[in-house]
XYZ file of C-alpha atoms in Angstrom:
288
model
C 92.501 99.281 111.777
C 91.063 95.770 111.575
C 92.921 93.312 113.815
C 93.080 89.777 112.424
C 95.021 86.602 113.154
C 96.479 84.401 110.424
C 98.643 81.380 111.124
C 99.041 82.478 114.767
C 100.311 85.913 113.676
C 98.474 89.177 114.341
C 97.975 91.668 111.501
C 96.401 95.119 111.368
C 94.625 95.862 108.096
C 93.598 99.429 107.159
C 89.857 100.031 106.910
C 90.046 103.316 104.982
C 92.593 105.393 103.081
C 93.580 107.444 106.128
C 94.839 104.277 107.842
C 97.090 103.213 104.965
C 100.804 103.718 105.614
C 102.049 106.740 103.699
C 104.887 104.744 102.183
C 102.402 102.136 100.875
C 99.878 104.579 99.441
C 101.531 105.393 96.067
C 102.203 101.776 95.113
C 98.707 100.656 96.179
C 97.057 103.364 94.133
C 99.192 102.599 91.107
C 98.109 98.981 91.337
C 94.460 99.989 91.644
C 94.306 102.604 88.922
C 97.030 101.731 86.425
C 97.013 97.909 86.433
C 94.315 95.629 85.001
C 91.855 94.503 87.702
C 92.085 90.840 88.553
C 93.403 88.196 90.896
C 97.113 88.938 90.558
C 96.580 92.662 91.158
C 94.354 92.079 94.198
C 96.807 89.544 95.645
C 99.603 92.088 95.330
C 97.423 94.661 97.107
C 96.767 92.190 99.920
C 100.484 91.387 100.212
C 101.311 95.060 100.697
C 98.426 95.590 103.137
C 99.640 92.655 105.243
C 103.178 94.012 105.195
C 104.921 91.041 103.562
C 107.923 91.301 101.277
C 107.696 89.602 97.891
C 109.988 86.828 99.138
C 107.867 86.239 102.256
C 104.687 86.227 100.210
C 106.055 83.687 97.740
C 106.963 81.350 100.613
C 103.506 81.727 102.158
C 101.723 80.992 98.887
C 103.912 77.949 98.273
C 103.324 76.740 101.837
C 99.528 77.000 101.708
C 98.877 76.225 98.052
C 101.838 74.062 97.058
C 101.719 70.489 95.714
C 102.080 69.031 99.219
C 98.617 70.316 100.151
C 95.535 68.167 99.604
C 92.615 69.462 97.582
C 90.539 70.009 100.721
C 93.396 71.939 102.356
C 93.845 74.112 99.276
C 90.102 74.838 99.174
C 90.053 75.721 102.872
C 93.079 77.991 102.491
C 91.529 79.597 99.410
C 88.408 80.439 101.422
C 90.520 82.019 104.170
C 92.444 83.993 101.559
C 89.183 85.179 99.971
C 87.820 86.268 103.361
C 91.018 88.179 104.061
C 90.924 89.728 100.598
C 87.394 90.933 101.288
C 88.713 92.976 104.231
C 90.668 95.196 101.833
C 88.093 95.192 99.016
C 87.074 98.720 100.049
C 90.243 99.863 98.269
C 88.688 99.195 94.860
C 85.237 100.347 96.004
C 85.862 103.560 97.994
C 86.469 106.999 96.482
C 89.992 108.378 96.745
C 89.800 111.481 98.967
C 93.322 111.739 100.373
C 96.361 112.835 98.336
C 98.058 109.871 96.619
C 101.330 111.833 96.809
C 102.470 115.313 97.784
C 104.082 116.177 94.454
C 105.618 114.704 91.308
C 108.507 115.838 89.150
C 107.877 117.456 85.771
C 111.057 118.401 83.928
C 112.973 118.232 87.239
C 110.499 120.611 88.911
C 108.107 119.391 91.623
C 104.428 120.041 90.967
C 102.411 120.098 94.189
C 99.006 118.455 94.424
C 96.021 120.350 95.835
C 95.197 120.121 99.529
C 92.819 117.528 100.893
C 89.215 118.717 100.899
C 89.860 121.655 98.521
C 90.906 123.660 101.605
C 92.674 126.440 99.718
C 91.305 125.908 96.210
C 89.735 128.809 94.346
C 86.298 128.707 92.747
C 87.813 129.281 89.314
C 90.327 126.456 89.680
C 87.695 123.984 90.854
C 85.290 124.951 88.070
C 87.916 124.646 85.331
C 89.251 121.371 86.734
C 85.715 119.966 86.872
C 85.137 120.962 83.254
C 88.415 119.359 82.129
C 87.677 116.154 84.066
C 84.206 115.747 82.581
C 85.415 116.619 79.091
C 88.131 113.964 79.373
C 85.763 111.304 80.711
C 83.260 112.002 77.927
C 86.117 112.289 75.412
C 84.742 115.501 73.930
C 88.232 115.805 72.469
C 89.830 112.435 71.759
C 92.990 111.653 73.684
C 94.482 113.077 76.868
C 94.423 116.805 76.138
C 91.744 117.540 78.743
C 93.350 115.183 81.274
C 96.619 117.082 80.866
C 94.751 120.347 81.441
C 93.144 118.943 84.582
C 96.491 117.858 86.012
C 98.179 121.145 85.117
C 95.272 122.996 86.747
C 95.434 121.303 90.150
C 99.172 120.454 90.263
C 101.462 123.478 90.219
C 104.988 124.500 91.292
C 105.490 125.818 94.805
C 105.424 129.527 95.556
C 108.856 131.122 95.759
C 110.283 133.077 98.668
C 109.124 133.209 102.282
C 105.458 133.100 101.330
C 104.320 131.666 104.672
C 105.298 134.935 106.358
C 103.114 136.952 104.005
C 99.986 138.126 105.909
C 98.016 137.790 102.640
C 98.951 134.127 102.155
C 95.823 131.982 101.818
C 97.377 128.669 102.852
C 97.981 127.375 99.319
C 101.613 126.376 98.769
C 101.136 126.277 95.009
C 101.553 129.164 92.611
C 98.263 131.023 91.988
C 95.991 129.373 89.455
C 96.227 130.912 85.986
C 94.329 129.277 83.136
C 96.708 130.636 80.485
C 99.813 129.330 82.272
C 97.969 126.050 82.770
C 97.568 125.556 79.019
C 101.290 126.061 78.485
C 102.243 123.706 81.311
C 99.833 121.025 80.117
C 101.994 120.537 77.034
C 104.768 119.227 79.306
C 102.537 116.269 80.200
C 101.984 115.004 76.658
C 102.628 111.257 76.279
C 104.132 110.988 79.762
C 103.345 110.642 83.486
C 100.502 108.181 82.847
C 100.364 106.783 86.393
C 100.503 110.207 88.046
C 97.778 111.597 85.796
C 95.378 108.746 86.565
C 95.958 109.157 90.308
C 95.356 112.913 90.108
C 92.134 112.309 88.165
C 90.825 109.776 90.703
C 91.816 111.993 93.634
C 90.099 115.011 92.087
C 86.899 113.095 91.264
C 86.719 111.593 94.756
C 87.386 114.968 96.368
C 84.812 116.681 94.152
C 82.130 114.145 95.025
C 82.855 114.580 98.731
C 82.904 118.381 98.364
C 79.505 118.462 96.630
C 78.052 116.312 99.427
C 78.940 118.979 102.010
C 76.495 121.509 100.598
C 72.721 121.488 100.270
C 72.655 122.700 96.693
C 71.325 119.687 94.819
C 68.049 117.785 94.820
C 69.711 114.370 94.521
C 72.201 112.733 96.912
C 74.508 115.727 96.624
C 77.245 113.916 94.747
C 76.716 115.764 91.465
C 74.789 118.615 89.862
C 71.150 117.508 89.496
C 70.239 118.337 85.918
C 71.694 117.559 82.532
C 73.967 120.330 81.305
C 74.491 121.561 77.766
C 78.233 121.384 78.403
C 80.382 120.209 81.340
C 80.402 122.665 84.232
C 77.568 124.805 82.854
C 76.040 125.449 86.294
C 79.409 126.482 87.739
C 80.099 128.872 84.872
C 76.603 130.322 85.212
C 77.151 130.937 88.922
C 80.473 132.629 88.188
C 78.678 135.126 85.958
C 75.755 135.672 88.325
C 78.000 136.240 91.345
C 80.292 138.600 89.460
C 77.330 140.577 88.076
C 76.061 141.101 91.628
C 79.610 141.747 92.894
C 79.129 139.329 95.799
C 82.869 138.634 95.835
C 83.808 141.330 93.337
C 84.111 141.176 89.555
C 84.782 138.043 87.516
C 88.479 137.816 88.451
C 87.721 138.208 92.159
C 84.880 135.689 91.945
C 87.139 133.089 90.352
C 89.857 133.794 92.941
C 87.474 133.409 95.906
C 87.835 130.316 98.075
C 85.524 127.620 96.758
C 84.148 126.850 100.233
C 83.188 130.488 100.788
C 81.446 130.578 97.418
C 79.480 127.396 98.049
C 78.536 128.521 101.563
C 77.039 131.665 100.047
C 75.234 129.684 97.329
C 73.834 127.297 99.934
C 72.499 130.113 102.125
C 71.108 131.901 99.076
C 69.321 128.732 97.997
C 67.789 128.372 101.476
C 66.567 131.972 101.324
C 64.983 131.412 97.904
C 63.277 128.204 99.051
C 61.935 129.953 102.160
C 60.685 132.874 100.072
C 58.959 130.521 97.626
C 57.345 128.664 100.508
C 56.013 131.903 101.999
C 54.650 132.952 98.610
C 52.962 129.578 98.198
C 51.362 129.792 101.637
C 50.195 133.352 100.985
C 48.649 132.293 97.671
C 46.866 129.337 99.281
C 45.414 131.570 102.010
C 43.445 133.633 99.464
């Protein structure tokens, strides 16, 4: 937290998303991702970050920028406000990598969001969600159809029964991912839940970028697949087929159900082995 002093009062401003109060997180993210960017939005973000009520904030603004202030005083106060605003500007610059909420209600049923860091996400779920996200961004199908599919993929109802006592439980509180059920559930999101869908999209994209950066699989900065693809997620789909053909995790169903971290750890080690083998071959060729 950044400790600052304004008007002889001490404030503590968050310096990253993990330091934001949980009760403030949803409203801040809605302001960032569902409201037009601009002065009024950023001022509202600053008000919340400083912990002022709307009534307190109105009094402060009137006190420092009201008609009783001279032009030089207003300019000085505006500079201080701008400097303070800059301390929270990371909010509209940093990727969203922590859950904006735990769940949201769809037809009176809570849909749980995926865990931070893709901890219990399957390879198949991540691949399909990535494909839906890219297809929506590129508008391969006009409208929100692919956004709805993304949200229905990564947000699902909670498992029933005493699942935490099951020795086979993998840590995911959500129902198992099923692409066919996902398509049916996505219809429930049509023309509704706009704010929640945008937050889920931003959270998924931020989490995906961070996830890719963990693994030495790409030639660039690690934030995205390195080469142009014929269709979104082509490299992930290709790896699904290659892994299932070799039965590394089992057949196609087992490969898709495997934990995404375990899959990427294998792919990373395999890539290192291939690079080392190519290097040895190159050295052997040069020695002739």
